Short mmCIF file of C-alpha atoms in Angstrom, two decimals:
data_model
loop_
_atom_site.label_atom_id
_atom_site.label_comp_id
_atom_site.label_asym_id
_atom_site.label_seq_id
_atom_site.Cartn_x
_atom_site.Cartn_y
_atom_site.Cartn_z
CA UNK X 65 14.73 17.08 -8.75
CA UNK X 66 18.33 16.18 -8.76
CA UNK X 67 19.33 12.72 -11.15
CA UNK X 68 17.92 9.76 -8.70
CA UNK X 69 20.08 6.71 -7.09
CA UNK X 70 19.81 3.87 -9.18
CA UNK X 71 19.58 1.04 -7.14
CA UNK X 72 21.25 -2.36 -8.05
CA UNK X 73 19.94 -5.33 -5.83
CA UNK X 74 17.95 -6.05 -3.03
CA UNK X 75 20.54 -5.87 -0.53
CA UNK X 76 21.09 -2.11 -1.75
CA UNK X 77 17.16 -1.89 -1.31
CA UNK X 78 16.76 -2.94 1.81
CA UNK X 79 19.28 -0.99 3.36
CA UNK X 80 18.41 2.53 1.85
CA UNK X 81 14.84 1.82 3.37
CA UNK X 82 16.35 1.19 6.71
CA UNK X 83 17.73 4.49 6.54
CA UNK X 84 15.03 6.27 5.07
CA UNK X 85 12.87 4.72 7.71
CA UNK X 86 14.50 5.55 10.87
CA UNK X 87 15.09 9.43 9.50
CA UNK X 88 11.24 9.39 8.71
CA UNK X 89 9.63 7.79 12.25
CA UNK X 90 11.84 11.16 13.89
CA UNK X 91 8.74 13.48 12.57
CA UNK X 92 6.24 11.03 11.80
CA UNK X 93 3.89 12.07 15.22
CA UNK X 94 4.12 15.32 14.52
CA UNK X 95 3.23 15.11 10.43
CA UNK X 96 0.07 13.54 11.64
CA UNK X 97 -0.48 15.80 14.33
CA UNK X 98 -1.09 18.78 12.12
CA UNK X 99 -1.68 17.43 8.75
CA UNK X 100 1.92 18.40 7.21
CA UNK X 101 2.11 16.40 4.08
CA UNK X 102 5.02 14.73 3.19
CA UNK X 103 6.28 16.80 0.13
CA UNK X 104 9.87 16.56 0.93
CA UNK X 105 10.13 13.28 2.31
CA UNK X 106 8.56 12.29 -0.63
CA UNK X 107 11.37 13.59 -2.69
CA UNK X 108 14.05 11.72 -0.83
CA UNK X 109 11.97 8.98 -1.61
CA UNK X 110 12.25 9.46 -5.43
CA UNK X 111 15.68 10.28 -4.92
CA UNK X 112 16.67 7.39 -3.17
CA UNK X 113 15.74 5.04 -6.35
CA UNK X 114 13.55 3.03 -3.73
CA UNK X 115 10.64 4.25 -6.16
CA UNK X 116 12.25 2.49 -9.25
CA UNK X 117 13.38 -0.80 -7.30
CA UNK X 118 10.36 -2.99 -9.43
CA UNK X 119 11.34 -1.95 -12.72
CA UNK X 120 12.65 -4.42 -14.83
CA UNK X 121 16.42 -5.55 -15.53
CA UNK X 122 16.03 -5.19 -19.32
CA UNK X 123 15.30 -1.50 -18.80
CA UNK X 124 17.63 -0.58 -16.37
CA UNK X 125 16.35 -1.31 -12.92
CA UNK X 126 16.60 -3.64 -10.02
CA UNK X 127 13.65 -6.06 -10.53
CA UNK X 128 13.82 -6.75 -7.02
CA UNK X 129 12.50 -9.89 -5.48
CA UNK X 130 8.85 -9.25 -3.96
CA UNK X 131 9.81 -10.15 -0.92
CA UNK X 132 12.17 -7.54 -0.59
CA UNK X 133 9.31 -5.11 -1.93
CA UNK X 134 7.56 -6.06 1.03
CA UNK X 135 9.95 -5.61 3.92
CA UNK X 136 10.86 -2.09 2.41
CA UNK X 137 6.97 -1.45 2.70
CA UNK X 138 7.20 -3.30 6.35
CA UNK X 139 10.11 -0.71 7.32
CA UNK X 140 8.40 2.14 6.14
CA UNK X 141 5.28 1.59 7.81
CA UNK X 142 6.91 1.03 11.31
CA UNK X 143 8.00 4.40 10.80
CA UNK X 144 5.46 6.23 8.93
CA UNK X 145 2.54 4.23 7.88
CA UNK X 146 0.99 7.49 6.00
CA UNK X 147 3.76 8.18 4.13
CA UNK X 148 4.40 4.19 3.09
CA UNK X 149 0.79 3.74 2.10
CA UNK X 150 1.85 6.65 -0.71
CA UNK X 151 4.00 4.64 -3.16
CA UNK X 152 1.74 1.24 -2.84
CA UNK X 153 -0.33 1.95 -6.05
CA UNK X 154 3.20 3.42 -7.87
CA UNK X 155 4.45 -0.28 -7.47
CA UNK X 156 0.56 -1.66 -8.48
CA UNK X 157 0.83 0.21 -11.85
CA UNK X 158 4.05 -0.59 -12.25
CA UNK X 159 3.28 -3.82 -12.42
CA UNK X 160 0.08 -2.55 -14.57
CA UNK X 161 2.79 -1.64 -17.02
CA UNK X 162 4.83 -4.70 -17.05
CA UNK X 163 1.96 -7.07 -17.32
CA UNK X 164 -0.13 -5.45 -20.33
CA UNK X 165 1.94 -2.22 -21.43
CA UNK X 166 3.54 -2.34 -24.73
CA UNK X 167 7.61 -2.34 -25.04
CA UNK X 168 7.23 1.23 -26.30
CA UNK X 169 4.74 2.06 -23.10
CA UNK X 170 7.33 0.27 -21.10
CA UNK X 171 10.13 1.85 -21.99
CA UNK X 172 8.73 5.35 -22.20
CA UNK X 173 7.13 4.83 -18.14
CA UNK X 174 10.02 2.68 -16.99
CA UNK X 175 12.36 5.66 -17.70
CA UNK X 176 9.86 8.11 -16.26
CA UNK X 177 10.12 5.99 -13.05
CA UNK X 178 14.18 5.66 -13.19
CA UNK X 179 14.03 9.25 -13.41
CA UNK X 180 12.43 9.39 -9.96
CA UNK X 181 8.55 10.33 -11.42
CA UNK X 182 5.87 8.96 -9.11
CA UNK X 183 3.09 7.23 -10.23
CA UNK X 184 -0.69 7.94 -8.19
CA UNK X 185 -3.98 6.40 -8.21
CA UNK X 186 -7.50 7.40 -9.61
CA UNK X 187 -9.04 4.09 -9.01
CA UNK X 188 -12.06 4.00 -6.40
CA UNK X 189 -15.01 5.55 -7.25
CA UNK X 190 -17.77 6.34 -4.47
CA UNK X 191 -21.65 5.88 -3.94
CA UNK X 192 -21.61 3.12 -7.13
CA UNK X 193 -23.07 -0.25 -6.65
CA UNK X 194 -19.86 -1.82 -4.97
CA UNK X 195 -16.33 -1.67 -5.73
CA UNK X 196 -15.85 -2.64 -9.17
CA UNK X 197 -18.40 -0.55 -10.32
CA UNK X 198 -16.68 1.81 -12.25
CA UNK X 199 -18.63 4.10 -13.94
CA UNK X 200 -15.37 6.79 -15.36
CA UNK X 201 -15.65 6.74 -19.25
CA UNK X 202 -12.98 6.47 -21.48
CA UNK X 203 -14.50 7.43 -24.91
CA UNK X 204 -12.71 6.89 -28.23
CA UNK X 205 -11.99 10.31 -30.66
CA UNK X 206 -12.57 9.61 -34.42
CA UNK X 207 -8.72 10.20 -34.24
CA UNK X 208 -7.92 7.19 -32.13
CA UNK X 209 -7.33 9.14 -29.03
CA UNK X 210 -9.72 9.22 -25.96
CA UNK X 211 -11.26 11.71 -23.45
CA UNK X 212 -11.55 10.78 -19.80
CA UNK X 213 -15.00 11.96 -17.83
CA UNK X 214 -15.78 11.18 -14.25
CA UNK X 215 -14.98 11.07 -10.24
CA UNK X 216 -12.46 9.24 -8.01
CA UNK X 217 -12.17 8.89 -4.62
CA UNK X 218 -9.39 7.74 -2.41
CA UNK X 219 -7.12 8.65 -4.71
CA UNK X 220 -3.94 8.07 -2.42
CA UNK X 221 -0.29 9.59 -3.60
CA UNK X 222 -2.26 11.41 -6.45
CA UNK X 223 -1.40 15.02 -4.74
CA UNK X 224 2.27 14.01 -4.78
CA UNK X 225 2.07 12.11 -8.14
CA UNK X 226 3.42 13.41 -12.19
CA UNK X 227 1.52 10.61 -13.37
CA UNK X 228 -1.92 9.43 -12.46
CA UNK X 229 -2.90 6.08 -13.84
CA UNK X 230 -6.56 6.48 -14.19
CA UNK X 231 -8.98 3.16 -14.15
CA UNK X 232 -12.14 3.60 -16.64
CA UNK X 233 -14.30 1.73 -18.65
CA UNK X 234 -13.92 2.04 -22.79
CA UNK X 235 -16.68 2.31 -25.21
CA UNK X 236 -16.86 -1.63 -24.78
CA UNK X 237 -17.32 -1.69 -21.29
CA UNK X 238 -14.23 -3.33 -20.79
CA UNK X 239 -11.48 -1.45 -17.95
CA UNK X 240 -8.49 0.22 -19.29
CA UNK X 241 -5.88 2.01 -17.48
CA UNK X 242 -4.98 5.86 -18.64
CA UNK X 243 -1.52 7.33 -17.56
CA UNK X 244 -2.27 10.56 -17.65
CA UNK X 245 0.17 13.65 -16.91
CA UNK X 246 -0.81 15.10 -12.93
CA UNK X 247 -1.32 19.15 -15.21
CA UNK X 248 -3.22 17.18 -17.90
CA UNK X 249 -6.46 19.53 -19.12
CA UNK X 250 -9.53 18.88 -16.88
CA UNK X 251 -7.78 16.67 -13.94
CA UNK X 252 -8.54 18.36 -10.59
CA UNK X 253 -7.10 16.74 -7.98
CA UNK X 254 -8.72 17.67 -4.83
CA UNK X 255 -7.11 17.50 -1.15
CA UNK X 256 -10.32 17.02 0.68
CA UNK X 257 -8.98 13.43 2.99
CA UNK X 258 -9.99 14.24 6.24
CA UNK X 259 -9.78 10.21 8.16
CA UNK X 260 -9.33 9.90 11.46
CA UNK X 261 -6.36 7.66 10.09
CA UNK X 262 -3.90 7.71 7.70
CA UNK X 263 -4.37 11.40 8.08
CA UNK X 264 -1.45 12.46 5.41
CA UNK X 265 -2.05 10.57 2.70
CA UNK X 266 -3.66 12.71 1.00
CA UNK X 267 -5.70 10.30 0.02
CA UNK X 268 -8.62 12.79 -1.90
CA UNK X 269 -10.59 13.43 -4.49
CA UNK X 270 -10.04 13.67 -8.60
CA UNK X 271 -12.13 15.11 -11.11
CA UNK X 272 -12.08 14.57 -14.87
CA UNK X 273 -13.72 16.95 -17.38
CA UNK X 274 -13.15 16.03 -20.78
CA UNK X 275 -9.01 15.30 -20.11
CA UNK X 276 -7.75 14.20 -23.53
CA UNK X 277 -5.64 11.03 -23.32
CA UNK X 278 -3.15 9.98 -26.50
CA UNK X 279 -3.93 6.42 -27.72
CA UNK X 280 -0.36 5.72 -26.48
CA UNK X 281 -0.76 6.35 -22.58
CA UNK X 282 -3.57 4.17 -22.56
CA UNK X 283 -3.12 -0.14 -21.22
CA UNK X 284 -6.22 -2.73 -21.43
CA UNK X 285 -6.34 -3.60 -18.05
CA UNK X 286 -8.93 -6.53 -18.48
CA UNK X 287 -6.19 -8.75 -20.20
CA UNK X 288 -4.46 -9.09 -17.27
CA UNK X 289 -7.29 -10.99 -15.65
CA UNK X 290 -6.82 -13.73 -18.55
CA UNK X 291 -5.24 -16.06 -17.19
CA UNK X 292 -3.20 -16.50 -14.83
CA UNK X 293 -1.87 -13.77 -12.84
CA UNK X 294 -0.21 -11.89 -9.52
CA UNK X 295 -1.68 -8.52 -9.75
CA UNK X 296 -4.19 -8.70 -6.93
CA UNK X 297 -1.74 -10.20 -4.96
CA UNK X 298 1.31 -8.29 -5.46
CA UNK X 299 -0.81 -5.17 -4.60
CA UNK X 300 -2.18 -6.89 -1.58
CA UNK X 301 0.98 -8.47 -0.29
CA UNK X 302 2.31 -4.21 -0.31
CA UNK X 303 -1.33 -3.77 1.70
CA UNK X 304 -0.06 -6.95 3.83
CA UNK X 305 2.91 -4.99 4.75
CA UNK X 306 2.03 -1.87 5.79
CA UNK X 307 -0.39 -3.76 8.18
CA UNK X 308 2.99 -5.83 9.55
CA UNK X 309 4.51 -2.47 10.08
CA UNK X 310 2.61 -0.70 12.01
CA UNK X 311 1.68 -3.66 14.26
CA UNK X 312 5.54 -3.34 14.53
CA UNK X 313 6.00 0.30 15.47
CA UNK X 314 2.99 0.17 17.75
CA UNK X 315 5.40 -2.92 19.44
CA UNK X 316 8.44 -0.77 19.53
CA UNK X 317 6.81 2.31 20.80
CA UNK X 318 5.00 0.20 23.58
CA UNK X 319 8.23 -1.39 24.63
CA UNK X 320 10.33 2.26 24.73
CA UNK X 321 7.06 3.73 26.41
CA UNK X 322 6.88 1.05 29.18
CA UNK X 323 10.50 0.76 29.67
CA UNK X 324 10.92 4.35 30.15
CA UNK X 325 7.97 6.11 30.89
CA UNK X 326 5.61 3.36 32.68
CA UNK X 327 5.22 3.33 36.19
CA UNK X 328 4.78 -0.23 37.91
CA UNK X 329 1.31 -1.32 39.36
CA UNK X 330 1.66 -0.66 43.41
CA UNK X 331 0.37 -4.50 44.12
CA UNK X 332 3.24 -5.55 41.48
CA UNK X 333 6.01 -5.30 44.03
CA UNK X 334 8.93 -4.69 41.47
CA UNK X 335 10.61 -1.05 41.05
CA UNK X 336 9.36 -0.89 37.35
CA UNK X 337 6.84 -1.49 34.89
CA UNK X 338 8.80 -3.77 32.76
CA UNK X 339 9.13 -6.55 35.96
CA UNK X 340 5.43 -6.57 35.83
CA UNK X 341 4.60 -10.30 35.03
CA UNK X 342 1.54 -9.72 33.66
CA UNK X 343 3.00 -6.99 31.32
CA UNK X 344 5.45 -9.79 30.28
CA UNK X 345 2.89 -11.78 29.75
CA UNK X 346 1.00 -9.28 27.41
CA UNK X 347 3.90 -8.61 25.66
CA UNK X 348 4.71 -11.96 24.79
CA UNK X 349 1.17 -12.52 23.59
CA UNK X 350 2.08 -9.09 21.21
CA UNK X 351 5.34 -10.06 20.49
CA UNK X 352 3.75 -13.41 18.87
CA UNK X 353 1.04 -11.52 17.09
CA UNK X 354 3.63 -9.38 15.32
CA UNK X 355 6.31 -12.37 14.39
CA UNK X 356 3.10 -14.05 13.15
CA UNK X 357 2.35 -11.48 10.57
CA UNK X 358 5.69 -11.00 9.89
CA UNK X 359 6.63 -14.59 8.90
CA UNK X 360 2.99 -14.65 7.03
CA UNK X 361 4.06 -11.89 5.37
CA UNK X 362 7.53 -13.53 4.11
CA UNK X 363 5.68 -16.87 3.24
CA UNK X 364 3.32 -14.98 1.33
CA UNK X 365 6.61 -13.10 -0.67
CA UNK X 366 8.45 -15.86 -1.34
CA UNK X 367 5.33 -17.49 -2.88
CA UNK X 368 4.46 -14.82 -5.11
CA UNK X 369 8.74 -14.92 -6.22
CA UNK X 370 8.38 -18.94 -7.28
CA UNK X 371 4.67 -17.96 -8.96
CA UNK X 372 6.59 -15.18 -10.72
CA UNK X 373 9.52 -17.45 -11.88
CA UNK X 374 6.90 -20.21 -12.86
CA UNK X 375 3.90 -18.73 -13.31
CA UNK X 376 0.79 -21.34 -13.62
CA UNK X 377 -3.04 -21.28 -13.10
CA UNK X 378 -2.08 -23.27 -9.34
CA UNK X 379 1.24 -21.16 -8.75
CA UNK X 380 -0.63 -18.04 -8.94
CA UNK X 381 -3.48 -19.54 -6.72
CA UNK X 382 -1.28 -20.48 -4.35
CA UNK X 383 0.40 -16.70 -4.46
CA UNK X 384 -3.06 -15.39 -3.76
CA UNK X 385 -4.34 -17.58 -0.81
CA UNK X 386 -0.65 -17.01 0.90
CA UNK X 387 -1.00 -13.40 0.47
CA UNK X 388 -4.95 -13.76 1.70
CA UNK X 389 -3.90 -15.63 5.03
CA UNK X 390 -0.48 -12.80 5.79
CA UNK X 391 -3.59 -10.06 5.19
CA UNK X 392 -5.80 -11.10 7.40
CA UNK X 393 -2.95 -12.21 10.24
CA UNK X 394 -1.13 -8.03 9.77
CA UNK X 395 -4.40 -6.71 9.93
CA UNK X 396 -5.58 -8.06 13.20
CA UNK X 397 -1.83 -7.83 14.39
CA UNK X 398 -2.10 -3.98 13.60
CA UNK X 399 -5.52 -3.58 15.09
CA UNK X 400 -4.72 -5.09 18.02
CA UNK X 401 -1.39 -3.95 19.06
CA UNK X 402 -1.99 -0.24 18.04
CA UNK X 403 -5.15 -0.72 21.00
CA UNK X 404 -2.84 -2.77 23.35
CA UNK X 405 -0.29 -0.13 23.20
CA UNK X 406 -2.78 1.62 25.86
CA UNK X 407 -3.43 -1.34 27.87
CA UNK X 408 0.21 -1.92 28.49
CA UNK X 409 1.13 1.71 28.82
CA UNK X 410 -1.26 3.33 30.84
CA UNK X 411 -3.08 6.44 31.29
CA UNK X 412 0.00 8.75 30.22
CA UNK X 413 0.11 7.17 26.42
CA UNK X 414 -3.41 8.13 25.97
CA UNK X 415 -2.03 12.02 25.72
CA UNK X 416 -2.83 13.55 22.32
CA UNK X 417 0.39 15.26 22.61
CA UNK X 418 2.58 12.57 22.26
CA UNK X 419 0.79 11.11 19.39
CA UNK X 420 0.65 7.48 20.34
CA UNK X 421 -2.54 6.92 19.27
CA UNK X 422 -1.60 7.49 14.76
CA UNK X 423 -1.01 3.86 15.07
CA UNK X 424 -4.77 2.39 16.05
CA UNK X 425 -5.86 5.10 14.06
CA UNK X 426 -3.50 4.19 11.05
CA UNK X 427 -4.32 0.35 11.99
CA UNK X 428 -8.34 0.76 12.07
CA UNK X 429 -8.26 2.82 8.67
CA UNK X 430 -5.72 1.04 6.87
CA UNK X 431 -7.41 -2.36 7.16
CA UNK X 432 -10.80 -0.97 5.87
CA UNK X 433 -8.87 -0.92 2.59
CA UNK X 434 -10.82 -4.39 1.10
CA UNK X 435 -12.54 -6.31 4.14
CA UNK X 436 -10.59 -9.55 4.99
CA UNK X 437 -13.61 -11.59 5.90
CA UNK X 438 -13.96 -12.49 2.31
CA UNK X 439 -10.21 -13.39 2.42
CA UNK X 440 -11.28 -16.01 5.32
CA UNK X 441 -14.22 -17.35 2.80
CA UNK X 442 -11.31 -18.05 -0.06
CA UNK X 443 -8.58 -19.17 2.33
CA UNK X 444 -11.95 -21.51 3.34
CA UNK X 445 -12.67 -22.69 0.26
CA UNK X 446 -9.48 -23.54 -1.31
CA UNK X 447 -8.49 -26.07 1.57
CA UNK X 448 -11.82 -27.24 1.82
CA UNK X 449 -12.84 -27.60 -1.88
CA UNK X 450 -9.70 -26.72 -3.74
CA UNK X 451 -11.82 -23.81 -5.39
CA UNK X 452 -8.97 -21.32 -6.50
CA UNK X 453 -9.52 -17.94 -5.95
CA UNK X 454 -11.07 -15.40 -8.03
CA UNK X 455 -9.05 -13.29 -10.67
CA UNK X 456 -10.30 -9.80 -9.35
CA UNK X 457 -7.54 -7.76 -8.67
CA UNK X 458 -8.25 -7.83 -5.10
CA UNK X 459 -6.79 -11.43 -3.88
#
């Protein structure tokens, strides 16, 4: 890998993703159409210093704002929603890093990021008791090192990853993070993701046999629930966005489709599809559904910026709920206007060959990610009772 961009502002960041974006949406139908993953986009990625844009000033990055983290995962995801659901959990332990890792942790992983190393994700576990119950050990050596034992599942960007940030409970039950090399001694991972969605991911399985982890690659994760914090809610605002952009490119590739493919209904009357007025009249209802989540999805930013520049037991509740409400708007949004695309189109879009359908499929296997129902109930009960939300990691 050739020496990575390093990228000074968000300005800088916004308009490399722009680029990266509209190079990536040229293949993105046919990636998903026969499973190619992403190796080498992945590499411009990393060598575009878009992967490094969160790392603090003090050690040489960008520390850009998190709104700007979000529209670069909003412009990726219009393009490619596979490929921008890749880096979410880099930025998430990223943040792992700068929340509860050490200076010498920091500035050890920092570099490894400005150097244009990816960070993965062996986090969810499967056929456990729910979510959080995580059941990967992370036993203590009489030296003061550990050894990692267990299973993940939907490990997405692990496959693509030199790091894999590991999530595992110590000898005290409590949840630590490992970063742990992707060649490390007993770490398998496994490219068995076969959704119907979201298709190259990659988003598989790891296994852990006795991998030995220094004392110095390891971060206890359950301080940063002590208080008041953004971690749920920075990872869930980059969740937010991908939502936001594919209800997006599902808009965009509606529009093209009906303004150049679309033939008009014979009781219409006009010469083309796009006179239609009840077409108009569907896409203005789309068109709302997408500004919706996309000015959600800004709100929600901007709040988690002033929470990070003043960061309080209310600011950070107030972060969360704002993320909660642009979650639940982007995933609707996506849902719907990846189906409507269809509606508006006609029979032609429904071809497999053209590959219209990757964004309903991206849309309805994206948002199973954490069920937003339970967003509603804490949206709910804030206004209602002023009950601030939970400090799960998932909010």
């Amino acid at each position: 890998m050739s020496a990575p961009v390093v990228i000074g502002g968000d300005d800088e960041a916004l308009a490399v993703a722009a680029g990266l974006a509209a190079d990536f949406r040229k293949d993105a139908a046919e990636r998903d159409a026969v499973r190619r993953l992403p190796h080498a986009e992945l590499e411009r990625l990393s060598a575009s210093g878009l992967l490094a844009v969160s790392v603090p000033a003090e050690f040489g990055g960008a520390d850009v704002r998190a709104e700007t983290l979000a529209e670069v995962f909003r412009l990726l995801a219009a393009a490619d929603a596979s490929l921008a659901q890749i880096p979410q959990s880099h930025f998430v332990y990223v943040n792992v890093l700068r929340r509860q890792g050490t200076h010498e942790q920091q500035e050890f992983f920092f570099g490894e990021v400005l150097r244009g190393k990816r960070f993965g994700n062996a986090q969810s576990e499967a056929g456990t008791k729910h979510v959080q119950d995580i059941r990967t050990r992370l036993a203590r050596r009489p030296d003061g090192s550990y050894v990692l034992d267990g299973v993940k599942h939907y490990c997405t960007g692990a496959l693509f990853a030199h790091w894999i940030p590991v999530l595992a409970r110590a000898d005290d039950d409590t949840p630590h993070v490992a970063y742990v090399p992707h060649d490390a001694p007993g770490l398998t991972v496994v490219d068995d993701w076969d959704g119907m969605g979201q298709r190259t991911t990659a988003s598989g399985t790891i296994r852990l046999e006795s991998v030995p982890v220094p004392a110095d690659r390891v971060v206890p994760h359950h301080l940063t629930f002590r208080g008041p914090q953004l971690h749920g809610a920075v990872a869930q605002l980059l969740h937010a966005a991908i939502d936001a952009g594919i209800a997006s490119g599902a808009l965009a590739e509606a529009v093209d489709f009906v303004r150049t493919k679309s033939r008009p209904w014979f009781e219409s009357g006009f010469e083309t599809a796009a006179e239609d007025p009840l077409l108009v009249q569907r896409f203005g209802e789309l068109g709302l559904r997408v500004r919706a989540a996309q000015a959600l999805l800004r709100e929600a930013a901007r709040t988690v910026d002033a929470a990070r520049d003043d960061l309080t037991d209310d600011s950070a509740a107030e972060a969360s709920i704002a993320v909660a409400a642009a979650k639940v708007t982007a995933a609707e949004a996506a849902v719907e206007v990846g189906s409507a695309l269809f509606e508006v189109a006609g029979t032609r879009a429904a071809l497999d060959s053209l590959g219209l359908h990757r964004h309903w499929r991206d849309a309805r296997t994206h948002t199973l990610h954490d069920p937003v129902r339970w967003k509603v109930q804490h949206i709910g009960r804030y206004i209602l009772n002023g009950t601030q939300p939970p400090r799960h990691g998932l909010l």
